[in-house]
Amino acid sequence: MQITTCQHQQFEISNRRVGWHCVLQYSIEADGHCSFTGAANGWMRYQQHGWKIYAQPSDVYSIADISISHHSEMVLHLRQQGVRYVFKRMSFWRTRFMLLNEAEDEIVALLPTVNWGKSSYEFSIQINDEFQELLTPLLSVICLHCAIQSLKMMNGEEIVHG
């Protein structure tokens, strides 16, 4: 799996092994939404204590939710699959983000290359081969979004919201 940064606010995510490609575009407009296209399409909107992910901006029901806990962990709920994951940061100086399933198995780890003077990030990815098929385009985009928002919070920046 590979993540490439384009123009600081766009990320291309591809998994050649499984064969998909997505683009996460931060469109910080007046409403502060994020959109993504490719193997998964959708639209994220910040709401109290987290984000709702919709297939279309006009949709009423979300396809996934991200809620922020008091431990700075993010709980991801994929509604169609009925699955919950926890996204958390490990270590401060050598920051590492992990996505854990309900059994607390590590699905994927994102290791950022952080330049605190800039608002763009690069990531190295470690995928647990046992869970390769679980890492769908939607889940990959959500993980990247959570990592970026966590880095912004650590840097004292405002998170994406509307």
C-alpha positions as a printed NumPy array, in Angstrom:
array([[  0.   ,   0.   ,   0.   ],
       [  1.247,   3.453,  -0.829],
       [  0.225,   6.988,   0.152],
       [  1.408,   9.917,  -1.958],
       [  0.907,  13.577,  -1.053],
       [ -0.122,  15.895,  -3.875],
       [ -0.321,  19.67 ,  -3.378],
       [ -0.346,  19.344,   0.432],
       [ -4.125,  18.812,   0.71 ],
       [ -4.623,  15.802,  -1.554],
       [ -3.516,  12.248,  -0.816],
       [ -3.485,   9.361,  -3.269],
       [ -3.811,   5.944,  -1.675],
       [ -3.27 ,   2.765,  -3.673],
       [ -3.087,  -0.9  ,  -2.807],
       [ -1.551,  -2.704,  -5.774],
       [ -1.744,  -6.054,  -4.037],
       [ -5.543,  -5.938,  -3.895],
       [ -5.903,  -3.551,  -6.852],
       [ -7.591,  -0.269,  -5.863],
       [ -6.84 ,   3.461,  -5.832],
       [ -8.412,   6.396,  -3.924],
       [ -7.842,  10.121,  -3.604],
       [ -8.564,  11.98 ,  -0.352],
       [ -9.064,  15.683,  -1.043],
       [ -9.363,  18.169,   1.781],
       [-11.805,  20.749,   0.497],
       [-11.851,  23.111,   3.433],
       [-14.682,  25.297,   2.241],
       [-17.03 ,  27.352,   4.402],
       [-18.643,  24.103,   5.545],
       [-15.262,  22.444,   6.226],
       [-15.998,  19.156,   4.481],
       [-13.557,  16.567,   3.122],
       [-14.232,  14.515,   0.022],
       [-12.689,  11.386,  -1.45 ],
       [-12.956,   9.691,  -4.835],
       [-11.693,   6.572,  -6.573],
       [-12.296,   2.989,  -5.442],
       [-14.441,   4.527,  -2.68 ],
       [-16.376,   7.765,  -3.019],
       [-17.683,   9.822,  -0.174],
       [-17.931,  12.997,   1.783],
       [-16.978,  13.69 ,   5.423],
       [-18.544,  16.291,   7.642],
       [-17.444,  17.199,  11.171],
       [-20.155,  17.   ,  13.797],
       [-19.942,  17.218,  17.553],
       [-17.023,  15.032,  18.765],
       [-16.317,  13.373,  15.414],
       [-17.134,  12.95 ,  11.752],
       [-19.92 ,  11.412,   9.72 ],
       [-19.073,   9.872,   6.349],
       [-21.69 ,   9.904,   3.609],
       [-21.76 ,   8.331,   0.153],
       [-23.153,  11.632,  -1.209],
       [-23.297,  15.15 ,   0.316],
       [-27.102,  15.07 ,   0.204],
       [-27.436,  11.736,   2.024],
       [-29.234,  11.684,   5.363],
       [-27.737,   8.446,   6.729],
       [-24.006,   8.008,   7.186],
       [-22.099,   4.969,   5.923],
       [-19.497,   5.366,   8.681],
       [-18.893,   7.386,  11.835],
       [-15.736,   8.504,  13.606],
       [-16.02 ,   9.542,  17.241],
       [-13.236,  10.973,  19.384],
       [-12.891,   9.56 ,  22.894],
       [-11.453,  11.341,  25.911],
       [ -8.186,   9.373,  25.469],
       [ -7.69 ,  10.92 ,  21.992],
       [ -8.566,   7.571,  20.478],
       [-10.945,   7.536,  17.558],
       [-13.624,   4.886,  17.3  ],
       [-14.59 ,   3.994,  13.732],
       [-17.939,   2.401,  13.013],
       [-18.557,   1.039,   9.504],
       [-22.33 ,   0.785,   9.392],
       [-22.756,  -1.528,   6.376],
       [-20.362,  -4.103,   7.813],
       [-21.459,  -3.533,  11.41 ],
       [-17.798,  -3.404,  12.457],
       [-15.984,  -1.169,  14.944],
       [-12.294,  -0.312,  14.963],
       [-10.141,   1.818,  17.257],
       [ -7.591,   4.232,  15.818],
       [ -4.993,   5.346,  18.339],
       [ -1.676,   7.096,  18.619],
       [  1.232,   5.316,  20.229],
       [  4.285,   7.217,  21.483],
       [  4.764,  10.943,  21.169],
       [  8.331,  11.407,  19.936],
       [  8.231,   8.565,  17.417],
       [  4.597,   8.938,  16.534],
       [  2.843,   5.826,  15.295],
       [ -0.86 ,   5.466,  14.566],
       [ -2.529,   2.068,  14.738],
       [ -5.864,   0.698,  13.608],
       [ -7.06 ,  -2.101,  15.885],
       [ -9.993,  -4.451,  15.406],
       [-12.365,  -5.442,  18.213],
       [ -9.967,  -8.219,  19.291],
       [ -7.246,  -5.508,  19.525],
       [ -5.257,  -7.015,  16.636],
       [ -3.25 ,  -4.425,  14.731],
       [ -4.604,  -4.13 ,  11.182],
       [ -2.373,  -1.329,   9.955],
       [  0.112,   1.205,  11.305],
       [  0.776,   4.639,   9.821],
       [  4.143,   6.19 ,  10.637],
       [  4.215,   9.888,   9.783],
       [  7.216,  11.902,   8.726],
       [  6.373,  15.074,  10.587],
       [  7.608,  18.556,   9.757],
       [  5.86 ,  20.678,  12.393],
       [  6.56 ,  23.853,  10.406],
       [  4.398,  22.666,   7.515],
       [  0.83 ,  21.446,   7.315],
       [  1.617,  18.531,   5.014],
       [  2.54 ,  15.031,   6.071],
       [  4.075,  11.926,   4.531],
       [  3.333,   8.443,   5.846],
       [  4.988,   5.042,   5.85 ],
       [  2.565,   2.169,   6.176],
       [  2.876,  -1.22 ,   7.835],
       [  0.085,  -3.67 ,   7.042],
       [ -0.519,  -6.882,   8.935],
       [ -0.655,  -9.444,   6.088],
       [ -3.22 , -11.494,   7.998],
       [ -5.713,  -8.609,   7.695],
       [ -4.824,  -7.347,   4.185],
       [ -8.37 ,  -7.9  ,   2.847],
       [ -9.938,  -5.881,   5.682],
       [ -8.112,  -2.747,   4.57 ],
       [-10.734,  -1.54 ,   2.085],
       [-10.501,   1.777,   0.249],
       [-13.036,   3.329,   2.647],
       [-11.198,   2.109,   5.742],
       [ -7.864,   3.304,   4.304],
       [ -9.243,   6.788,   3.652],
       [-10.723,   6.934,   7.15 ],
       [ -7.375,   5.886,   8.7  ],
       [ -5.519,   8.555,   6.757],
       [ -8.1  ,  11.175,   7.762],
       [ -7.78 ,  10.167,  11.439],
       [ -3.973,  10.323,  11.284],
       [ -4.008,  13.783,   9.696],
       [ -6.53 ,  15.121,  12.199],
       [ -4.549,  13.632,  15.113],
       [ -1.376,  15.325,  13.869],
       [ -3.248,  18.613,  13.536],
       [ -4.528,  18.325,  17.109],
       [ -1.002,  17.515,  18.354],
       [  0.262,  20.605,  16.514],
       [ -2.444,  22.807,  18.058],
       [ -4.163,  23.353,  14.711],
       [ -7.876,  23.503,  14.219],
       [ -9.364,  20.224,  13.056],
       [-11.462,  20.038,   9.91 ],
       [-14.997,  20.992,  10.851],
       [-17.879,  23.052,   9.689]])
